Short mmCIF file of C-alpha atoms in Angstrom, two decimals:
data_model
loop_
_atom_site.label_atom_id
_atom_site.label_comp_id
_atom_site.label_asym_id
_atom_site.label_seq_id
_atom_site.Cartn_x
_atom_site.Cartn_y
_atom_site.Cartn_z
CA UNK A 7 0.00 0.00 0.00
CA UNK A 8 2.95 2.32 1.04
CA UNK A 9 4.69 1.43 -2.37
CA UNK A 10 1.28 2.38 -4.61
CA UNK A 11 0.93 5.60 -2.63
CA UNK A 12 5.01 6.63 -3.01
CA UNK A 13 4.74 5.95 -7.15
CA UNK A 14 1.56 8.16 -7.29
CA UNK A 15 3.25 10.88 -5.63
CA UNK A 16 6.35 10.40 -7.71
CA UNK A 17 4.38 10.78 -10.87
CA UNK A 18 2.65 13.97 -9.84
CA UNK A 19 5.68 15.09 -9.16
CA UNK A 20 7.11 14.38 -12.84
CA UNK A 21 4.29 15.69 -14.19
CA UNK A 22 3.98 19.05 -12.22
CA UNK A 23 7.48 19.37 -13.26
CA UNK A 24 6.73 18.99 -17.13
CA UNK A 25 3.77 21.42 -17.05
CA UNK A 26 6.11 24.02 -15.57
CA UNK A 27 9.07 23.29 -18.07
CA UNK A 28 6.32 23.47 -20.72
CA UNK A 29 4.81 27.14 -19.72
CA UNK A 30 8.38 28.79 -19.35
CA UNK A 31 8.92 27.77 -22.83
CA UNK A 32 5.53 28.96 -23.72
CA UNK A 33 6.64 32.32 -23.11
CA UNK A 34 4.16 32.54 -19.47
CA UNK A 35 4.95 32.78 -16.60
CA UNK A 36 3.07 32.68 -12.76
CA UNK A 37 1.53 35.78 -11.66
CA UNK A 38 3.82 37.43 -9.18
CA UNK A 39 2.44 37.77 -5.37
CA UNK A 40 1.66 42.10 -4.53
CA UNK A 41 4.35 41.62 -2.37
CA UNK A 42 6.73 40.28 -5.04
CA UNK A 43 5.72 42.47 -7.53
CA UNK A 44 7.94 45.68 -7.40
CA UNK A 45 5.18 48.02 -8.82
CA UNK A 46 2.89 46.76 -5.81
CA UNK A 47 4.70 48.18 -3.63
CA UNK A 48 6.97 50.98 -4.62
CA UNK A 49 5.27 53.13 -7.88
CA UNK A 50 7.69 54.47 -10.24
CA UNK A 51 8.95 57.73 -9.57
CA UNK A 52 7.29 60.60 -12.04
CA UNK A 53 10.47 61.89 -14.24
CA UNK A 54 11.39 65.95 -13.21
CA UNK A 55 12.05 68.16 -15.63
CA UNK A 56 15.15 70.39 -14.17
CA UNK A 57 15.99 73.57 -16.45
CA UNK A 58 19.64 73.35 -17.34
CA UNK A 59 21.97 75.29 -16.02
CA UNK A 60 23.36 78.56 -17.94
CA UNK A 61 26.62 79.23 -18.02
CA UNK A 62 26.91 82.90 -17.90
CA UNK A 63 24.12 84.12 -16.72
CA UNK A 64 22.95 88.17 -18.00
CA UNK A 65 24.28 91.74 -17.28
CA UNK A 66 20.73 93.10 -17.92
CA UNK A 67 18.83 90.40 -15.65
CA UNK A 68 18.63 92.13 -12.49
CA UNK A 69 15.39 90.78 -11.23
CA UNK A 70 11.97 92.61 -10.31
CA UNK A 71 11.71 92.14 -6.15
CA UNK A 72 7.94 91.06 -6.98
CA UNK A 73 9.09 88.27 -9.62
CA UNK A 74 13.06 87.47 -9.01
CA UNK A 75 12.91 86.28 -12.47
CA UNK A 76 16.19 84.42 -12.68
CA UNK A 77 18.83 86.35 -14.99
CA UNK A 78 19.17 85.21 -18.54
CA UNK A 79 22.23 84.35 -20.60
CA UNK A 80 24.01 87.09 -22.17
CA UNK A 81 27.53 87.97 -19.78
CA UNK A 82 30.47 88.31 -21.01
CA UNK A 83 33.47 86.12 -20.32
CA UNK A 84 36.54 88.16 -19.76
CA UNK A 85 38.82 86.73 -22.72
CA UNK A 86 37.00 83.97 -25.31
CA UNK A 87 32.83 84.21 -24.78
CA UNK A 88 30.99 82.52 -26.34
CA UNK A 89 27.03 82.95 -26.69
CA UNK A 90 24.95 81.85 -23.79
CA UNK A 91 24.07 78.55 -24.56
CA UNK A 92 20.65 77.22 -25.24
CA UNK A 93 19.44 75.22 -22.52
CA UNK A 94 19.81 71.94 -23.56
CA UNK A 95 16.50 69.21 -24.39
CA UNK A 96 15.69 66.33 -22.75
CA UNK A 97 16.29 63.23 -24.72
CA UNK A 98 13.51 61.90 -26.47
CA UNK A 99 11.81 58.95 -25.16
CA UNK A 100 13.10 55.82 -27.35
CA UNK A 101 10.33 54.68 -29.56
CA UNK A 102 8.10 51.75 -28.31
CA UNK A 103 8.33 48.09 -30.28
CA UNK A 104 5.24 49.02 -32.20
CA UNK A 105 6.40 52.07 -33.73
CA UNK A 106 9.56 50.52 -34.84
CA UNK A 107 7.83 48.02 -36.70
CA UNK A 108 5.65 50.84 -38.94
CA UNK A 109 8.64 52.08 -40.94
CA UNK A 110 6.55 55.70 -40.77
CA UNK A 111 8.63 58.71 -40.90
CA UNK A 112 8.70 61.03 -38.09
CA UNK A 113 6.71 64.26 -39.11
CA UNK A 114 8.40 67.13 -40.09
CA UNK A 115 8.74 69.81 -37.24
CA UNK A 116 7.00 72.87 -38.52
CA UNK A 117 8.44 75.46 -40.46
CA UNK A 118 9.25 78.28 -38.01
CA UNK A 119 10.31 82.14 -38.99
CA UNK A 120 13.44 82.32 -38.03
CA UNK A 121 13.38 86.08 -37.59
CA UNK A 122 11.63 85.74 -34.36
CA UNK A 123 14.15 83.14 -33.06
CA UNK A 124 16.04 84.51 -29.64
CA UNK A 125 19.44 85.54 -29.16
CA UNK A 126 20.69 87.20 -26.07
CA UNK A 127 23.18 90.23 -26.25
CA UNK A 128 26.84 89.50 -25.67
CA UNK A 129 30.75 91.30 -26.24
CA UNK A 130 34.06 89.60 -26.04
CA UNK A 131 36.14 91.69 -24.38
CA UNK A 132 39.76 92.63 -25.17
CA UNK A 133 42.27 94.38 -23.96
CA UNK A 134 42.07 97.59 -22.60
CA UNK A 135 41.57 100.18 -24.43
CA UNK A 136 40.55 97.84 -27.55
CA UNK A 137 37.04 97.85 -28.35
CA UNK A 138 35.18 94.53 -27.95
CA UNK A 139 34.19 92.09 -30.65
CA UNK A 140 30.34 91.61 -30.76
CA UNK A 141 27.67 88.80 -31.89
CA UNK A 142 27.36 87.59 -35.35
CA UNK A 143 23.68 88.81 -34.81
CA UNK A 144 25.00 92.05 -35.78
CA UNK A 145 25.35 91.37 -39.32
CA UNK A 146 21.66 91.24 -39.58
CA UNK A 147 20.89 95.14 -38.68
CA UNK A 148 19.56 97.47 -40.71
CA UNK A 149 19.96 100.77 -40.65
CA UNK A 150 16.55 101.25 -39.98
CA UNK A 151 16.79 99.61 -36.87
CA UNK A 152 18.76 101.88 -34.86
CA UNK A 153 20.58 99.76 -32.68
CA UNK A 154 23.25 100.98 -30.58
CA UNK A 155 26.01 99.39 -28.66
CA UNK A 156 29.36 101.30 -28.83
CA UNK A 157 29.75 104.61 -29.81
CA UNK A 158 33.24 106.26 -31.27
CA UNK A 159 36.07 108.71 -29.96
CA UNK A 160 36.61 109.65 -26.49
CA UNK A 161 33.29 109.71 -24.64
CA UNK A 162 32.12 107.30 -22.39
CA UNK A 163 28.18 106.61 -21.58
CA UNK A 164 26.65 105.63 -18.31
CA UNK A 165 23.59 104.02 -18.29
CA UNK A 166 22.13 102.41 -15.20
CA UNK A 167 19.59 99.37 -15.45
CA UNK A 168 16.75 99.47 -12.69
CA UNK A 169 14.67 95.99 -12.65
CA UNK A 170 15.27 95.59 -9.09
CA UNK A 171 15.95 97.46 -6.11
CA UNK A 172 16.68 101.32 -5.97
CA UNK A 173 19.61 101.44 -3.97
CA UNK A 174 21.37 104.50 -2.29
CA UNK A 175 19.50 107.47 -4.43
CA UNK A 176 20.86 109.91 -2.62
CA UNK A 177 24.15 108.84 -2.45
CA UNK A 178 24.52 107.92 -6.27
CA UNK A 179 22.90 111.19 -7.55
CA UNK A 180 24.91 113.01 -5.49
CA UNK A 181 27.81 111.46 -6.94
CA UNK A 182 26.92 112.22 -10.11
CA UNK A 183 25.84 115.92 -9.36
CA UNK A 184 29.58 116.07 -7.97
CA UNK A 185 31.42 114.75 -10.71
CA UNK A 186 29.20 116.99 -12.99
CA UNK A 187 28.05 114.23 -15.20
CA UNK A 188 24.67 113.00 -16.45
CA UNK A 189 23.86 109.45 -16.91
CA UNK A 190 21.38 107.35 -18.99
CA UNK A 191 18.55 105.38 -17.00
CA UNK A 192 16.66 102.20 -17.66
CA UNK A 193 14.15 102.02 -15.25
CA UNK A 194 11.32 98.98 -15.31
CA UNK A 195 7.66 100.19 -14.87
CA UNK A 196 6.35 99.05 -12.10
CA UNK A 197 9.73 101.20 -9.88
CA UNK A 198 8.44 104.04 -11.29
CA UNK A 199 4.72 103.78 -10.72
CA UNK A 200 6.15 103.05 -6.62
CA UNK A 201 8.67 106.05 -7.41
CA UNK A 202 7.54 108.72 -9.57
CA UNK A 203 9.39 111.41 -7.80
CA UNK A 204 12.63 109.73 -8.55
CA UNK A 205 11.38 109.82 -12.49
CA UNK A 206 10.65 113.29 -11.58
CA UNK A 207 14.00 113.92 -9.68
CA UNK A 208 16.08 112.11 -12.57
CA UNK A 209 14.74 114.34 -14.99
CA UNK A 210 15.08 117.53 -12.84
CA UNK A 211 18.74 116.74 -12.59
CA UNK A 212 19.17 116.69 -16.40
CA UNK A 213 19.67 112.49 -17.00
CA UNK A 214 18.59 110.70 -19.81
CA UNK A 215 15.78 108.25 -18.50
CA UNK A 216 14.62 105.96 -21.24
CA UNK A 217 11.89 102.64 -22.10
CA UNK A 218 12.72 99.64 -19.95
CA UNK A 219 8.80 97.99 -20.32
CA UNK A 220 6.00 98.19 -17.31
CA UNK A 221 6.54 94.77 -15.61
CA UNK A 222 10.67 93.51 -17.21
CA UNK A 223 9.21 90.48 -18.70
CA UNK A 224 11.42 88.85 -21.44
CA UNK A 225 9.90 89.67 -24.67
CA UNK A 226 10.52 86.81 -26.63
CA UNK A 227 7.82 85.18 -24.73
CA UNK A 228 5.08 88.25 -25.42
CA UNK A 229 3.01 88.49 -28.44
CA UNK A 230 3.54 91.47 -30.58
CA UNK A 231 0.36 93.25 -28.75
CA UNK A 232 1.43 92.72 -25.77
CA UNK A 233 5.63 94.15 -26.81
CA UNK A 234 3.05 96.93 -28.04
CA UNK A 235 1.40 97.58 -25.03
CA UNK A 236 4.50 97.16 -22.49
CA UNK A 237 6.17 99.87 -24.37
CA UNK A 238 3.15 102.03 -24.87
CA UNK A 239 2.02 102.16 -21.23
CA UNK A 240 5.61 103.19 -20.35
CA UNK A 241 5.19 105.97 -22.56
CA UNK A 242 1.89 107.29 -21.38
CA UNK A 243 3.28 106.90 -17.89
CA UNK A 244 6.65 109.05 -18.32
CA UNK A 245 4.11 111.58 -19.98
CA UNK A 246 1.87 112.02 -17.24
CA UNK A 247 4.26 112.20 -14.43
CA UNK A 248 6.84 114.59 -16.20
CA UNK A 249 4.74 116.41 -18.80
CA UNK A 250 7.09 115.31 -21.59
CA UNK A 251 7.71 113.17 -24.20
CA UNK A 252 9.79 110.01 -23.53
CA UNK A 253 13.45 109.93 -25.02
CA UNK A 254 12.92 107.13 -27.66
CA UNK A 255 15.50 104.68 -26.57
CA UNK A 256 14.52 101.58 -25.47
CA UNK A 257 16.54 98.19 -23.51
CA UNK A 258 15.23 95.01 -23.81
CA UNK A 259 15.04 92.86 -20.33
CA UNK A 260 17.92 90.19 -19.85
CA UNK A 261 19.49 91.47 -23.30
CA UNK A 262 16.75 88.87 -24.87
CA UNK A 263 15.51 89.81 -28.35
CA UNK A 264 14.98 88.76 -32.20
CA UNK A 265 15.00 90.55 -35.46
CA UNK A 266 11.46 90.68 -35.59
CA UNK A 267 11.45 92.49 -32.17
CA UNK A 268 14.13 95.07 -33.67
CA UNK A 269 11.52 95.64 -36.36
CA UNK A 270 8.66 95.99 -34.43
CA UNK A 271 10.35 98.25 -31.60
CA UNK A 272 12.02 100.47 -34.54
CA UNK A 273 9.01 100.39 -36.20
CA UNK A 274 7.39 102.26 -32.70
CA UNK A 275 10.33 104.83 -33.82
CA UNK A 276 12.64 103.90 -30.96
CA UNK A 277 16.82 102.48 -31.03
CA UNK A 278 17.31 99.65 -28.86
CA UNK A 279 20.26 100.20 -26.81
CA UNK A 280 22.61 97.19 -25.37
CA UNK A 281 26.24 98.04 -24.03
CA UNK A 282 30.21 97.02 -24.41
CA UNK A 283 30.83 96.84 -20.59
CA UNK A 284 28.65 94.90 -18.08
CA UNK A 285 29.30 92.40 -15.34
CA UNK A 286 27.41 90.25 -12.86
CA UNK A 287 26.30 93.17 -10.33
CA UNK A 288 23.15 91.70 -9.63
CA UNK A 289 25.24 89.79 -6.71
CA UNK A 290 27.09 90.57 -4.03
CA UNK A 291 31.13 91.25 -5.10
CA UNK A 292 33.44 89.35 -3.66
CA UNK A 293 36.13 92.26 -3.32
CA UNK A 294 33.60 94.80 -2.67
CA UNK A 295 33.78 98.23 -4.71
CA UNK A 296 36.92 96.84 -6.56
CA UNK A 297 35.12 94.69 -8.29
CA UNK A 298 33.18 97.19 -10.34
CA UNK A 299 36.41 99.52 -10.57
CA UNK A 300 38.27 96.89 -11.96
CA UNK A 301 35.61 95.22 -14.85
CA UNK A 302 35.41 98.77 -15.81
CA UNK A 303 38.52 100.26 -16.06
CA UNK A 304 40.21 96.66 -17.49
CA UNK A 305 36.92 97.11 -20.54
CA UNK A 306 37.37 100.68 -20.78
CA UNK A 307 37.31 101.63 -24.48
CA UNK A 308 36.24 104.35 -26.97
CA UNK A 309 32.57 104.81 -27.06
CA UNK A 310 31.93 102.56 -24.48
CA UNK A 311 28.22 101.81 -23.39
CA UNK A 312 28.94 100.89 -19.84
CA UNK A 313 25.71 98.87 -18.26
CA UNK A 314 25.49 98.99 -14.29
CA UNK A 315 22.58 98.41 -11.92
CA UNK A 316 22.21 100.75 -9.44
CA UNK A 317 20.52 98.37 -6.99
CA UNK A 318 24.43 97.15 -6.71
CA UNK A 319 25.67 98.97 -3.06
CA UNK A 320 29.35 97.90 -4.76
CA UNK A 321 28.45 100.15 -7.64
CA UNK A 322 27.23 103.13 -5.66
CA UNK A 323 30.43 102.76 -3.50
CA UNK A 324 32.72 102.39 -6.54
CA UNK A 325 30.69 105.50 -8.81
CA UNK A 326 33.19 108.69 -7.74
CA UNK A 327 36.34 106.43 -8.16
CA UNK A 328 35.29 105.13 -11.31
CA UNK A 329 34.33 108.15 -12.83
CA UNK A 330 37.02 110.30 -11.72
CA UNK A 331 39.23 107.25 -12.92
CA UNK A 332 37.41 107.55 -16.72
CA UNK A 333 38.27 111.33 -16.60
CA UNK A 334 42.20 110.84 -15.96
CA UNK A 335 42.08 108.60 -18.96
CA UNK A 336 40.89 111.74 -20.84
CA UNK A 337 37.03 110.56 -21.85
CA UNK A 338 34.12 112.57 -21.21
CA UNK A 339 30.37 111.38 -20.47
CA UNK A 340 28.03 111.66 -23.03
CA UNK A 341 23.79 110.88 -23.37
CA UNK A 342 22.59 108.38 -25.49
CA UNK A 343 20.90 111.63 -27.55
CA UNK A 344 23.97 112.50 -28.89
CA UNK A 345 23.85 109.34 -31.43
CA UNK A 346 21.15 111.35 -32.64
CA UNK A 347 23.07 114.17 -33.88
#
């Protein structure tokens, strides 16, 4: 009885065996228990999508205290720059097994204009006294577009970029009143609807204040209505709280732009305005007021469109020594209206 009962079990045993050989060679396979099954119990993180980081990040990006919009890429490296580089793409997703197997091609990407592509304003400094080489981009100018980045001869022009914080009015104007020189100003909107009387005051003192936009967004994002109306407001605004016209120059934010935005903002009868000295004075410098001294004495250079944000305490500090320092080398400070003459 013991003998019958051992074979039968030794035959299920065979034939349990064979059924499983069979199935994993069938391509099957037992369902996994939940608590076997990885996906059971830990899900699959979600993929994050990190923006990339840019090298050099902008001159002209000093960020709006109500947005801190992070700067854009457009500095300039002291000896070989380069142009701020696109932030990169993530891969593409390989294709599944099904779309392999459809020899399909991949559509075409639409055809895009590539006047409105963006390109961020950048110089490659050399040495002093040379004047810096500039973007290919330049190349593509026309006349009618007005654009202005380095002047000629011995004459040096200020201009101060205000996207962020005021800084030490007193203090800088004062400088300025000392040294008996008048400087160009690129105030955003939204500091001078808080500030009006420092419109006012800047005015007064006989400075150039120019177009900057209402809120220092980056245009190549906007529609052409809405470049319209940033610029337009700004207008009426300068209007009504110094009964004059607006000088018609006009910065773009972060030193971000296309040819069609040249067209359209020429078109609106202003020059856009850029520079052949900035640095990265939207952060604290790590020797102080010589840091400012230096990047602009090392870059100083006929006709030199000097950018500076005046929301920079190194700046303010640095102002009478730099300026005094420009004089020795025998330049003079000029407004941006004297391209106009």
């Amino acid at each position: 009885m013991i003998t019958i009962k051992t074979k039968l079990s030794t035959s299920l045993t065979v034939l349990m065996t064979a059924a499983a050989l069979l199935a994993g060679c069938s391509g099957g396979s037992p369902a996994a228990l939940p608590e076997d099954d990885p996906a059971a119990t830990s899900p699959s993180p979600s993929p994050s999508l990190q923006p990339s980081a840019s090298a050099t990040p902008g001159p002209s990006a000093s960020p709006a205290p109500e947005q801190n919009p992070s700067p854009s890429s457009s500095v300039v490296p002291d000896i070989t720059a380069t142009p701020a580089s696109t932030p990169e793409t993530s891969p593409s997703a390989s294709p599944s097994s099904e779309a392999k197997q459809t020899d399909k091609p991949a559509p075409s990407p639409s055809p895009t204009d590539p006047s409105r592509e963006a390109v961020s304003w950048y110089y490659m400094k050399k040495e002093k006294g040379e004047v810096p080489r500039f973007p290919s981009e330049t190349k593509q100018y026309k006349p009618e577009h007005r654009v202005i980045y380095v002047g000629t001869g011995k004459k040096v022009y200020l201009t101060f970029d205000t996207g962020g914080p005021l800084g030490d009015v007193d203090a800088m104007l004062q400088t300025l009143k000392d040294n008996d020189v008048k400087a160009n100003y690129f105030l955003a909107g939204y500091n001078v609807k808080k500030h009006p009387d420092f419109l006012r005051r800047l005015v007064d003192d006989g400075h150039l204040v120019a177009n900057h936009t209402m809120t220092h967004k980056d245009f190549t994002t906007l529609t052409d209505e809405q470049v319209k109306q940033e610029i337009e407001e700004y207008e009426a605004m300068y209007k009504e709280i110094t009964g004059e016209e607006i000088p018609r120059f006009f910065r773009f934010p972060y030193g971000k732009y296309s040819m069609h935005l040249l067209d359209l903002v020429s078109e609106m009868n202003y020059s856009s305005v850029f520079w052949s000295t900035a640095m990265r004075d939207w952060e604290p410098r790590e020797n102080g007021a010589e840091d400012p001294y230096n990047d602009i004495m090392n870059n100083l250079h006929d006709g030199n469109i000097i950018l500076m944000h005046q929301g920079s305490e190194e700046n303010i500090e640095a102002l009478d020594r730099i300026i005094k320092s420009i004089k020795e080398e025998g330049y003079e400070f000029g407004l941006l209206s004297d391209f106009n003459e």
